[in-house]
Amino acid sequence: MVRGLLPTIWAVIAACLFAALAVPAAAADGMAANPAAEPQAICSIKGSANRDLHQYLSTTPNWACSGKNSDLSAEQVILRIPITQGIDRAAPELPRYIIGRNGKFRQITIIAADRDGSLRQRKYTNAQVQPGLPKLRFSAELPPVSNQTEFIYVAVDGALQPIFAKHLHLADKLPGNTRQDRNMLLLLAILCGVIIMPLAFNLAFFRILRERFLLWHAVLSACAVMQIVLSAGIYSGFADLTLPQMRILNVASFGGMMVAASMFAASFIEADKLSPQLRKGLQYGALWCGFITLVHLFEFASLGRYSADLFYIGCAFMLPLFTAVMWNAARRGSRAVWFQMVGWAPLYLTGIVRVTTYFIPQLQHSDAYNLFHIGVIIECVATALGVVDRFMTIRRQCDEALSQARLSEALSERDHLTGLMNRRAIEPRFAQLRSLGFNTFALIDLDRFKSVNDTHGHALGDEVLQAVAQALDADENVLAMRLGGEEFVLLLRGKDTHRMAEQRRMAIPTRTAVLVPGLDRMVTASMGVVEMPDEGLKHATFNELYSRADKLLYEAKEAGRNRALFEKLVAFPDRRDERRPGKAVAA
């Protein structure tokens, strides 16, 4: 059954991939406006933050230009970017901005150095640079640059993340203003709308199912929307965030995704399809993700730059846990985990790319945003299908349970031997049956039935009782039930209820003789019948009429058995409220 769903799932995912890739790759990866925006070869040198930069740069520092990523672990690191790279001197487009990856630093000092040795500088704190560019990048305006400018020096104080320098480059205009950039932003905005729909869908279904996995997936979807809004810079049109504020939202939403993904899997995979240890592991994994997220958010001074390392390592630990969970659930025959596998595959690959490029210096760091955005689409579609499938499964289980409950209730209201209704079926509804016209109560008892059991055994006695049930011939105007033993009750309605009751009593000997061969005697029955008036005695209970009919039945037995006694009750009008005639009393 699960395998039958896979072609449909893959077809939907293929459609999503086609839509996600409809915009040319250049729009996704090439947010840079021109060649000047390409990453320049950066040299670096480390030192103390207390030194005079102008005086220091006037000397000949020993620059490290090995081509590897710059080490920002020192108190201050100066980065040197050549201004000439990527610029056509015949038609110069001089850079105006420096663009870098969002990161934590205390201050950056940007110095423009001309060939004649003149220097111009600008300083920015972490809160003064301008975030909001696509792919979680910030910008800062350069000091005035001319054709004589040779280098741009960037002195970074208190940097806590090495990825800050891996994306640093110059640009003559800010990215995000070309047609391709706008197309990409439109596509990502549509993607946010696609994610929000399952979010509302989950909240609506939670009111019906009361399943926790719906709430966790709603949290996961909300955090995914936040990640896309921040990474694409969509928020810049309606919110003015500083870089520290944006960093808090970005880290919190990514950590929230990890926590929600763990708790969603723990509650979504069927109870018997995942080992208890791994389910508990997912819950502890969610706590771990929450812990490392808080540590990375607060960035304790004692940890320094290692808070970012701890965050990436902590997230990396979750990858083998998710692998073990999906493998274990699939081997146990889980249906839900197939949706998880399809939904998580691109996000899983995104995590691998981010972790490996972060920790391996020889690799250019990549957040794999294209893969992440595609993965979010696939995850939302696959999980939405999984939630619908789970909803249908739960609904089917509820329907089966309801049917079983109704069947159990019906069986509890039926005599298991004869199939007739029992007292439990009739007594609670007796007032309703009275209102439907069932105004005659007949109590039937087989004559000397004990001797049948004693002579022929209980098996043949049971056959006799089954034959009697057929003789009573219940229909829309006659309700038959067995009270227990050889005692039966008829509730009748109509104009000639006495005759209908007597016909059924008289049919007992004939029917038992035909249906139960081997009897050496005729089975007869005695009956007491009470007919209630159409008006009046509406509050007479089942027990009251049973007692009255039982007295008549006893009298029939005393009179010789195999007979019926009838009684019609009469209700007299209540005249207690009518005034009796009498003499007028003078006031």
Coordinates of C-alpha atoms in Angstrom, one line a residue:
M1 CA 0.0 0.0 0.0
V2 CA 2.9 2.3 0.9
R3 CA 4.7 1.5 -2.3
G4 CA 1.6 2.3 -4.3
L5 CA 1.7 5.9 -2.9
L6 CA 5.2 6.5 -3.9
P7 CA 4.6 7.2 -7.6
T8 CA 2.1 9.9 -6.7
I9 CA 4.4 11.4 -4.1
W10 CA 7.3 11.5 -6.6
A11 CA 5.1 13.0 -9.3
V12 CA 4.1 15.9 -7.0
I13 CA 7.7 16.4 -6.0
A14 CA 8.8 16.4 -9.6
A15 CA 6.3 19.1 -10.4
C16 CA 7.5 21.2 -7.4
L17 CA 11.1 20.8 -8.5
F18 CA 10.2 21.9 -12.0
A19 CA 8.5 25.0 -10.6
A20 CA 11.4 25.7 -8.3
L21 CA 13.9 25.5 -11.1
A22 CA 11.9 27.5 -13.6
V23 CA 13.8 30.7 -12.8
P24 CA 17.3 30.4 -14.4
A25 CA 20.1 29.4 -12.1
A26 CA 21.7 32.7 -12.7
A27 CA 18.9 34.4 -10.8
A28 CA 19.5 32.1 -7.8
D29 CA 23.2 32.1 -7.6
G30 CA 24.1 35.3 -9.3
M31 CA 22.7 38.0 -7.2
A32 CA 25.8 40.0 -7.9
A33 CA 25.2 42.9 -10.3
N34 CA 28.4 42.8 -12.3
P35 CA 31.9 41.4 -12.4
A36 CA 33.0 43.7 -9.7
A37 CA 30.7 41.8 -7.3
E38 CA 32.6 38.5 -7.8
P39 CA 34.7 37.5 -4.8
Q40 CA 38.1 39.0 -4.8
A41 CA 41.4 37.4 -3.7
I42 CA 41.7 38.4 -0.1
C43 CA 44.9 38.6 1.9
S44 CA 44.9 38.9 5.7
I45 CA 47.0 39.6 8.7
K46 CA 46.3 39.3 12.4
G47 CA 47.1 41.5 15.3
S48 CA 45.9 43.6 18.2
A49 CA 42.9 45.9 18.1
N50 CA 44.8 48.7 19.8
R51 CA 47.2 49.5 17.0
D52 CA 47.0 52.6 14.8
L53 CA 45.7 51.2 11.5
H54 CA 47.0 54.1 9.3
Q55 CA 50.5 53.9 10.8
Y56 CA 50.5 50.1 10.6
L57 CA 49.4 50.0 6.9
S58 CA 52.0 52.6 6.0
T59 CA 54.6 49.9 6.8
T60 CA 54.9 46.7 4.8
P61 CA 53.0 44.0 6.8
N62 CA 53.6 40.4 6.1
W63 CA 50.3 39.5 4.4
A64 CA 49.1 35.9 4.3
C65 CA 47.8 35.3 0.7
S66 CA 47.7 31.5 0.6
G67 CA 44.3 31.4 -1.0
K68 CA 42.8 29.7 2.0
N69 CA 40.0 31.1 4.1
S70 CA 41.1 33.9 6.4
D71 CA 41.5 33.0 10.1
L72 CA 39.4 35.5 12.2
S73 CA 40.3 34.0 15.6
A74 CA 42.6 36.9 16.5
E75 CA 41.5 40.1 18.4
Q76 CA 41.7 42.0 15.1
V77 CA 42.2 40.8 11.5
I78 CA 42.9 43.1 8.6
L79 CA 41.7 41.9 5.2
R80 CA 43.2 43.3 2.0
I81 CA 41.0 43.3 -1.1
P82 CA 42.5 44.6 -4.4
I83 CA 40.4 47.2 -6.0
T84 CA 41.6 46.5 -9.6
Q85 CA 40.3 43.0 -9.8
G86 CA 37.2 42.7 -12.1
I87 CA 37.2 46.4 -13.1
D88 CA 37.5 47.6 -16.7
R89 CA 39.7 50.7 -16.4
A90 CA 38.5 51.9 -19.8
A91 CA 35.0 52.1 -18.5
P92 CA 35.4 51.8 -14.7
E93 CA 32.6 50.8 -12.5
L94 CA 34.2 51.6 -9.2
P95 CA 32.9 49.7 -6.2
R96 CA 30.7 51.6 -3.7
Y97 CA 29.9 48.8 -1.2
I98 CA 31.4 46.0 0.6
I99 CA 29.2 43.0 1.0
G100 CA 29.6 40.2 3.5
R101 CA 27.9 37.2 5.1
N102 CA 25.9 38.1 8.2
G103 CA 28.0 37.3 11.2
K104 CA 28.9 38.4 14.7
F105 CA 31.6 41.1 15.1
R106 CA 32.2 44.0 17.3
Q107 CA 33.3 46.6 14.7
I108 CA 34.7 46.9 11.2
T109 CA 36.9 49.7 9.9
I110 CA 37.0 50.1 6.1
I111 CA 40.0 51.9 4.6
A112 CA 40.4 53.0 1.0
A113 CA 44.1 53.2 0.1
D114 CA 45.4 55.1 -3.0
R115 CA 48.6 54.5 -4.8
D116 CA 50.0 57.8 -3.4
G117 CA 49.5 56.4 0.2
S118 CA 46.5 58.5 1.1
L119 CA 43.9 56.7 3.2
R120 CA 40.2 57.3 3.9
Q121 CA 38.2 55.3 6.4
R122 CA 34.7 54.5 7.7
K123 CA 33.8 52.6 10.8
Y124 CA 30.7 50.5 11.5
T125 CA 29.5 48.6 14.5
N126 CA 27.6 45.3 14.2
A127 CA 24.3 47.2 14.5
Q128 CA 25.3 49.9 11.9
V129 CA 25.8 47.8 8.8
Q130 CA 22.8 47.3 6.6
P131 CA 21.4 43.8 6.5
G132 CA 18.5 42.6 4.3
L133 CA 20.4 41.5 1.2
P134 CA 19.6 38.1 -0.3
K135 CA 21.4 35.0 1.1
L136 CA 21.8 36.6 4.5
R137 CA 24.3 39.2 3.5
F138 CA 24.9 42.7 4.7
S139 CA 26.3 45.8 3.1
A140 CA 28.4 48.8 4.2
E141 CA 29.2 51.8 2.1
L142 CA 32.9 52.2 1.2
P143 CA 34.9 55.4 1.8
P144 CA 35.2 57.4 -1.4
V145 CA 36.9 55.3 -4.1
S146 CA 38.7 56.7 -7.2
N147 CA 40.7 55.4 -10.1
Q148 CA 43.8 55.9 -7.9
T149 CA 42.5 53.6 -5.2
E150 CA 44.5 50.3 -5.1
F151 CA 43.3 48.4 -2.1
I152 CA 40.4 48.2 0.3
Y153 CA 41.4 47.2 3.8
V154 CA 38.8 45.8 6.2
A155 CA 39.9 45.7 9.9
V156 CA 37.5 43.2 11.7
D157 CA 37.4 43.5 15.5
G158 CA 36.0 40.7 17.6
A159 CA 34.7 38.4 14.8
L160 CA 33.1 35.2 16.1
Q161 CA 32.3 33.4 12.8
P162 CA 34.9 32.5 10.1
I163 CA 32.2 32.5 7.4
F164 CA 32.1 36.3 7.7
A165 CA 35.3 36.6 5.6
K166 CA 34.4 33.8 3.2
H167 CA 31.8 35.8 1.5
L168 CA 33.4 39.3 1.6
H169 CA 33.6 41.1 -1.7
L170 CA 33.1 44.5 -3.3
A171 CA 30.3 45.7 -5.5
D172 CA 29.3 48.8 -7.4
K173 CA 25.6 48.4 -6.6
L174 CA 23.5 46.4 -4.2
P175 CA 22.2 43.1 -5.3
G176 CA 18.5 42.4 -5.6
N177 CA 17.5 45.1 -8.1
T178 CA 17.8 43.3 -11.4
R179 CA 14.9 41.6 -13.1
Q180 CA 16.2 38.2 -12.4
D181 CA 16.6 39.1 -8.7
R182 CA 13.0 40.3 -8.6
N183 CA 11.8 37.1 -10.3
M184 CA 13.6 35.1 -7.6
L185 CA 12.1 37.2 -4.8
L186 CA 8.6 36.7 -6.3
L187 CA 9.2 32.9 -6.5
L188 CA 10.3 32.8 -2.9
A189 CA 7.3 34.9 -1.8
I190 CA 5.1 32.4 -3.6
L191 CA 7.0 29.7 -1.8
C192 CA 6.2 31.3 1.6
G193 CA 2.5 31.3 0.6
V194 CA 2.7 27.6 -0.3
I195 CA 4.2 26.9 3.2
I196 CA 1.6 28.9 5.0
M197 CA -1.2 26.9 3.5
P198 CA -0.2 23.6 5.1
L199 CA 0.4 25.6 8.3
A200 CA -3.3 26.6 8.4
F201 CA -4.2 23.1 7.2
N202 CA -2.4 21.6 10.3
L203 CA -4.1 24.0 12.7
A204 CA -7.5 23.2 11.2
F205 CA -6.9 19.4 11.4
F206 CA -5.6 19.7 15.0
R207 CA -9.1 20.7 16.1
I208 CA -10.4 17.4 14.8
L209 CA -7.6 15.0 15.4
R210 CA -5.9 16.5 18.5
E211 CA -2.6 15.0 17.4
R212 CA 0.5 16.7 18.6
F213 CA 2.4 16.1 15.3
L214 CA 0.1 18.7 13.6
L215 CA 1.2 21.4 16.0
W216 CA 4.9 20.5 15.6
H217 CA 4.6 20.6 11.9
A218 CA 2.9 24.0 12.2
V219 CA 5.9 25.2 14.2
L220 CA 8.2 23.7 11.6
S221 CA 6.4 25.4 8.7
A222 CA 6.4 28.8 10.6
C223 CA 10.2 28.5 11.2
A224 CA 10.7 27.6 7.5
V225 CA 8.8 30.7 6.4
M226 CA 10.9 32.8 8.7
Q227 CA 14.1 31.3 7.3
I228 CA 13.0 32.1 3.7
V229 CA 11.9 35.6 4.6
L230 CA 15.2 36.3 6.3
S231 CA 17.5 34.6 3.8
A232 CA 15.9 36.2 0.8
G233 CA 15.6 39.7 2.3
I234 CA 11.9 39.8 1.8
Y235 CA 11.4 41.3 5.2
S236 CA 13.3 44.5 4.2
G237 CA 10.2 45.9 2.5
F238 CA 8.1 46.0 5.7
A239 CA 10.6 45.8 8.7
D240 CA 13.8 47.6 9.5
L241 CA 16.0 45.1 11.4
T242 CA 19.5 45.6 12.5
L243 CA 22.1 42.9 11.9
P244 CA 22.0 41.7 15.6
Q245 CA 18.2 41.5 15.5
M246 CA 18.3 39.6 12.2
R247 CA 20.9 37.2 13.5
I248 CA 18.7 36.4 16.5
L249 CA 15.7 35.7 14.3
N250 CA 17.8 33.6 11.9
V251 CA 19.4 31.4 14.6
A252 CA 16.2 31.1 16.6
S253 CA 14.1 30.0 13.5
F254 CA 16.8 27.5 12.3
G255 CA 17.0 26.0 15.8
G256 CA 13.2 26.0 16.0
M257 CA 13.2 24.0 12.7
M258 CA 15.5 21.4 14.2
V259 CA 13.5 21.1 17.4
A260 CA 10.2 20.9 15.6
A261 CA 11.5 18.4 13.1
S262 CA 12.6 16.1 15.9
M263 CA 9.4 16.3 17.8
F264 CA 7.3 16.0 14.7
A265 CA 9.0 12.7 13.7
A266 CA 8.7 11.5 17.3
S267 CA 4.9 12.0 17.3
F268 CA 4.2 11.4 13.6
I269 CA 5.7 7.9 13.1
E270 CA 3.3 5.2 14.3
A271 CA 3.6 4.0 17.9
D272 CA 4.6 0.4 17.0
K273 CA 6.8 1.3 14.0
L274 CA 9.8 2.9 15.8
S275 CA 11.9 1.6 18.6
P276 CA 11.3 3.3 22.0
Q277 CA 15.0 4.1 22.3
L278 CA 15.0 6.1 19.0
R279 CA 11.7 7.8 19.8
K280 CA 13.2 8.9 23.1
G281 CA 16.4 9.8 21.2
L282 CA 14.4 12.2 19.0
Q283 CA 12.9 13.9 22.1
Y284 CA 16.4 14.3 23.7
G285 CA 17.6 15.5 20.3
A286 CA 15.0 18.2 20.4
L287 CA 16.2 19.3 23.8
W288 CA 19.8 19.3 22.6
C289 CA 18.9 21.4 19.6
G290 CA 17.2 23.9 21.9
F291 CA 20.2 24.0 24.2
I292 CA 22.8 24.7 21.4
T293 CA 20.5 27.3 19.9
L294 CA 20.3 29.2 23.2
V295 CA 24.1 29.0 23.6
H296 CA 24.6 30.3 20.1
L297 CA 22.1 33.1 20.6
F298 CA 23.6 34.4 23.8
E299 CA 27.2 33.8 22.7
F300 CA 28.8 33.5 26.1
A301 CA 32.1 35.4 26.2
S302 CA 33.9 32.3 27.5
L303 CA 33.1 30.4 24.4
G304 CA 34.1 33.1 21.9
R305 CA 34.0 32.0 18.3
Y306 CA 33.4 28.4 19.5
S307 CA 29.7 29.0 20.1
A308 CA 29.2 28.9 16.3
D309 CA 31.3 25.7 16.1
L310 CA 29.2 24.1 18.9
F311 CA 26.0 25.1 17.0
Y312 CA 27.2 23.5 13.7
I313 CA 28.6 20.4 15.5
G314 CA 25.4 20.0 17.5
C315 CA 23.3 20.2 14.3
A316 CA 25.7 17.7 12.6
F317 CA 25.0 15.2 15.4
M318 CA 21.3 15.2 14.4
L319 CA 22.0 13.9 10.9
P320 CA 22.9 10.3 12.0
L321 CA 20.0 10.3 14.4
F322 CA 17.5 11.1 11.7
T323 CA 19.2 8.5 9.5
A324 CA 18.8 5.8 12.2
V325 CA 15.2 6.8 12.8
M326 CA 14.2 6.5 9.1
W327 CA 16.0 3.2 8.7
N328 CA 14.5 1.7 11.8
A329 CA 10.9 2.9 11.0
A330 CA 11.2 1.7 7.4
R331 CA 12.4 -1.8 8.5
R332 CA 9.4 -2.0 10.9
G333 CA 6.9 -1.3 8.1
S334 CA 6.1 2.3 9.0
R335 CA 3.8 4.0 6.5
A336 CA 4.5 7.5 7.7
V337 CA 8.3 7.4 7.5
W338 CA 8.1 7.2 3.6
F339 CA 6.6 10.6 3.6
Q340 CA 9.4 11.7 6.0
M341 CA 12.1 10.3 3.8
V342 CA 10.9 12.1 0.7
G343 CA 10.3 15.3 2.6
W344 CA 13.6 15.4 4.5
A345 CA 16.0 14.2 1.7
P346 CA 16.8 17.7 0.3
L347 CA 17.0 19.3 3.7
Y348 CA 19.2 16.4 4.8
L349 CA 21.6 17.2 1.9
T350 CA 21.4 20.9 2.8
G351 CA 22.6 20.1 6.3
I352 CA 25.5 18.0 5.0
V353 CA 26.6 20.8 2.6
R354 CA 26.5 23.5 5.3
V355 CA 28.3 21.4 7.9
T356 CA 31.1 20.2 5.6
T357 CA 31.8 23.5 4.0
Y358 CA 31.9 25.2 7.4
F359 CA 34.4 22.8 8.9
I360 CA 36.7 22.1 5.9
P361 CA 38.8 25.2 5.2
Q362 CA 39.6 24.2 1.6
L363 CA 35.9 24.5 0.7
Q364 CA 34.1 27.7 0.0
H365 CA 31.4 28.0 2.6
S366 CA 27.9 27.5 1.2
D367 CA 24.5 27.7 2.8
A368 CA 23.0 25.8 -0.2
Y369 CA 20.0 28.2 -0.3
N370 CA 18.7 26.9 -3.7
L371 CA 18.7 23.3 -2.3
F372 CA 17.2 24.5 1.0
H373 CA 14.3 26.4 -0.8
I374 CA 13.5 23.3 -3.0
G375 CA 13.7 21.1 0.1
V376 CA 11.2 23.3 1.9
I377 CA 8.7 22.9 -0.9
I378 CA 9.2 19.1 -1.0
E379 CA 9.0 18.8 2.7
C380 CA 5.8 20.8 2.9
V381 CA 4.2 18.8 0.0
A382 CA 5.3 15.4 1.2
T383 CA 4.4 16.1 4.9
A384 CA 1.0 17.5 3.9
L385 CA 0.3 14.3 1.9
G386 CA 1.5 12.3 5.0
V387 CA -0.8 14.3 7.3
V388 CA -3.7 13.7 4.9
D389 CA -2.8 10.0 4.8
R390 CA -2.6 9.8 8.6
F391 CA -6.0 11.7 8.8
M392 CA -7.6 9.1 6.5
T393 CA -6.0 6.3 8.5
I394 CA -7.2 7.7 11.8
R395 CA -10.6 8.3 10.4
R396 CA -10.8 4.8 9.1
Q397 CA -9.7 3.5 12.5
C398 CA -12.3 5.7 14.2
D399 CA -15.0 4.4 11.9
E400 CA -14.0 0.9 12.6
A401 CA -14.0 1.5 16.3
L402 CA -17.4 3.2 16.1
S403 CA -18.8 0.3 14.1
Q404 CA -17.4 -2.2 16.6
A405 CA -18.9 -0.2 19.4
R406 CA -22.2 -0.1 17.7
L407 CA -22.0 -3.8 17.0
S408 CA -21.1 -4.5 20.6
E409 CA -24.0 -2.4 21.7
A410 CA -26.3 -4.2 19.4
L411 CA -25.1 -7.6 20.6
S412 CA -25.5 -6.5 24.2
E413 CA -29.2 -5.7 23.4
R414 CA -29.8 -9.0 21.7
D415 CA -30.3 -12.4 23.2
H416 CA -27.4 -14.5 21.9
L417 CA -29.5 -17.7 21.7
T418 CA -32.7 -16.6 20.0
G419 CA -31.6 -13.3 18.4
L420 CA -34.5 -11.5 20.0
M421 CA -34.1 -8.2 21.8
N422 CA -33.5 -8.4 25.5
R423 CA -34.8 -6.3 28.4
R424 CA -31.8 -3.9 28.0
A425 CA -33.0 -3.0 24.5
I426 CA -36.6 -2.3 25.4
E427 CA -36.8 -0.9 28.9
P428 CA -34.8 2.4 28.3
R429 CA -37.0 3.1 25.3
F430 CA -40.3 2.0 26.7
A431 CA -41.7 5.5 27.0
Q432 CA -40.7 6.2 23.3
L433 CA -42.4 2.9 22.3
R434 CA -45.5 3.9 24.1
S435 CA -45.6 7.2 22.2
L436 CA -45.3 5.1 19.0
G437 CA -48.5 3.2 19.8
F438 CA -47.2 0.1 21.5
N439 CA -49.9 -0.1 24.1
T440 CA -50.3 -3.8 24.7
F441 CA -47.9 -5.8 27.0
A442 CA -48.0 -9.6 26.7
L443 CA -45.9 -11.8 29.0
I444 CA -45.4 -15.4 27.8
D445 CA -44.0 -18.4 29.8
L446 CA -43.6 -21.9 28.4
D447 CA -45.4 -24.6 30.3
R448 CA -43.3 -27.2 32.1
F449 CA -40.2 -26.3 30.2
K450 CA -38.0 -27.6 32.9
S451 CA -39.1 -31.1 32.2
V452 CA -38.0 -30.7 28.6
N453 CA -34.5 -29.8 29.7
D454 CA -34.5 -32.6 32.3
T455 CA -35.6 -35.2 29.8
H456 CA -33.9 -34.2 26.6
G457 CA -31.0 -32.1 27.8
H458 CA -30.3 -28.4 27.5
A459 CA -29.2 -28.6 23.8
L460 CA -32.6 -29.7 22.7
G461 CA -34.1 -27.1 25.1
D462 CA -32.2 -24.4 23.4
E463 CA -33.6 -25.6 20.0
V464 CA -37.1 -25.3 21.6
L465 CA -36.4 -21.7 22.6
Q466 CA -35.1 -20.8 19.1
A467 CA -38.3 -22.3 17.6
V468 CA -40.4 -20.3 20.1
A469 CA -38.6 -17.1 18.9
Q470 CA -39.6 -17.9 15.3
A471 CA -43.2 -18.5 16.4
L472 CA -43.4 -15.1 18.0
D473 CA -42.9 -13.6 14.5
A474 CA -41.8 -10.1 15.3
D475 CA -42.8 -7.4 12.7
E476 CA -43.3 -3.6 12.6
N477 CA -46.3 -3.9 14.9
V478 CA -45.0 -6.6 17.2
L479 CA -41.8 -6.4 19.1
A480 CA -40.6 -9.7 20.7
M481 CA -37.9 -10.1 23.3
R482 CA -36.7 -12.8 25.6
L483 CA -36.3 -11.9 29.3
G484 CA -34.4 -15.0 30.2
G485 CA -35.1 -18.7 30.7
E486 CA -38.4 -19.6 29.1
E487 CA -40.0 -16.2 29.6
F488 CA -40.8 -13.9 26.6
V489 CA -42.5 -10.5 26.2
L490 CA -44.5 -9.1 23.3
L491 CA -45.1 -5.4 22.8
L492 CA -48.0 -4.8 20.3
R493 CA -49.8 -2.0 18.6
G494 CA -52.8 -1.8 16.4
K495 CA -56.6 -2.4 16.6
D496 CA -56.6 -6.1 17.5
T497 CA -53.6 -6.6 19.6
H498 CA -55.3 -9.4 21.7
R499 CA -55.8 -11.5 18.6
M500 CA -52.2 -10.9 17.4
A501 CA -50.8 -11.9 20.7
E502 CA -53.0 -15.0 20.9
Q503 CA -52.1 -16.1 17.4
R504 CA -48.4 -16.1 18.3
R505 CA -49.0 -18.0 21.5
M506 CA -51.1 -20.6 19.7
A507 CA -48.3 -21.0 17.0
I508 CA -45.8 -22.1 19.6
P509 CA -46.8 -25.8 19.8
T510 CA -47.0 -26.2 16.0
R511 CA -43.7 -24.4 15.3
T512 CA -41.7 -26.3 18.0
A513 CA -43.1 -29.6 16.7
V514 CA -41.9 -28.9 13.2
L515 CA -38.5 -27.4 14.0
V516 CA -37.5 -29.6 16.9
P517 CA -37.9 -33.3 16.0
G518 CA -37.5 -35.8 18.8
L519 CA -39.9 -34.1 21.3
D520 CA -42.2 -36.6 23.0
R521 CA -44.6 -33.9 24.2
M522 CA -46.3 -30.8 22.9
V523 CA -44.8 -27.5 24.1
T524 CA -47.4 -25.0 25.2
A525 CA -47.3 -21.6 26.7
S526 CA -49.4 -19.4 29.1
M527 CA -49.8 -15.7 28.7
G528 CA -50.9 -12.6 30.6
V529 CA -51.8 -9.6 28.4
V530 CA -52.3 -6.0 29.6
E531 CA -53.7 -3.4 27.3
M532 CA -53.2 0.2 28.2
P533 CA -55.6 3.0 27.1
D534 CA -54.5 5.3 24.3
E535 CA -55.0 8.2 26.6
G536 CA -53.9 8.1 30.2
L537 CA -51.3 6.0 32.1
K538 CA -48.6 7.5 29.9
H539 CA -46.2 7.3 32.8
A540 CA -46.7 3.6 33.5
T541 CA -43.2 2.0 33.6
F542 CA -42.0 -1.2 32.2
N543 CA -41.8 -2.7 35.6
E544 CA -45.3 -1.7 36.5
L545 CA -46.8 -3.4 33.5
Y546 CA -44.6 -6.4 33.9
S547 CA -45.9 -6.9 37.4
R548 CA -49.5 -6.6 36.2
A549 CA -48.9 -9.0 33.3
D550 CA -47.1 -11.4 35.6
K551 CA -50.1 -11.6 37.9
L552 CA -52.3 -12.5 34.9
L553 CA -49.8 -15.1 33.8
Y554 CA -49.8 -16.7 37.2
E555 CA -53.6 -16.9 37.2
A556 CA -53.5 -18.5 33.7
K557 CA -51.0 -21.1 35.1
E558 CA -53.3 -21.7 38.1
A559 CA -56.3 -22.1 35.8
G560 CA -54.7 -25.1 34.0
R561 CA -51.9 -23.6 31.7
N562 CA -51.9 -23.3 27.9
R563 CA -54.2 -20.3 28.0
A564 CA -54.2 -16.5 28.1
L565 CA -55.8 -14.0 30.4
F566 CA -56.4 -10.5 29.1
E567 CA -57.0 -7.2 31.0
K568 CA -57.7 -3.8 29.6
L569 CA -56.8 -0.9 31.9
V570 CA -59.1 2.1 32.1
A571 CA -57.9 5.6 32.9
F572 CA -60.3 7.9 34.6
P573 CA -60.0 11.6 34.0
D574 CA -58.4 13.6 36.8
R575 CA -61.2 15.9 38.1
R576 CA -59.5 17.1 41.3
D577 CA -59.1 20.6 39.9
E578 CA -62.9 20.9 39.0
R579 CA -64.9 22.9 41.5
R580 CA -67.8 21.0 43.1
P581 CA -71.2 22.8 43.1
G582 CA -72.1 24.2 46.5
K583 CA -73.5 27.2 48.3
A584 CA -72.0 30.5 47.8
V585 CA -70.3 31.8 50.9
A586 CA -70.9 35.4 51.7
A587 CA -67.9 37.6 52.2

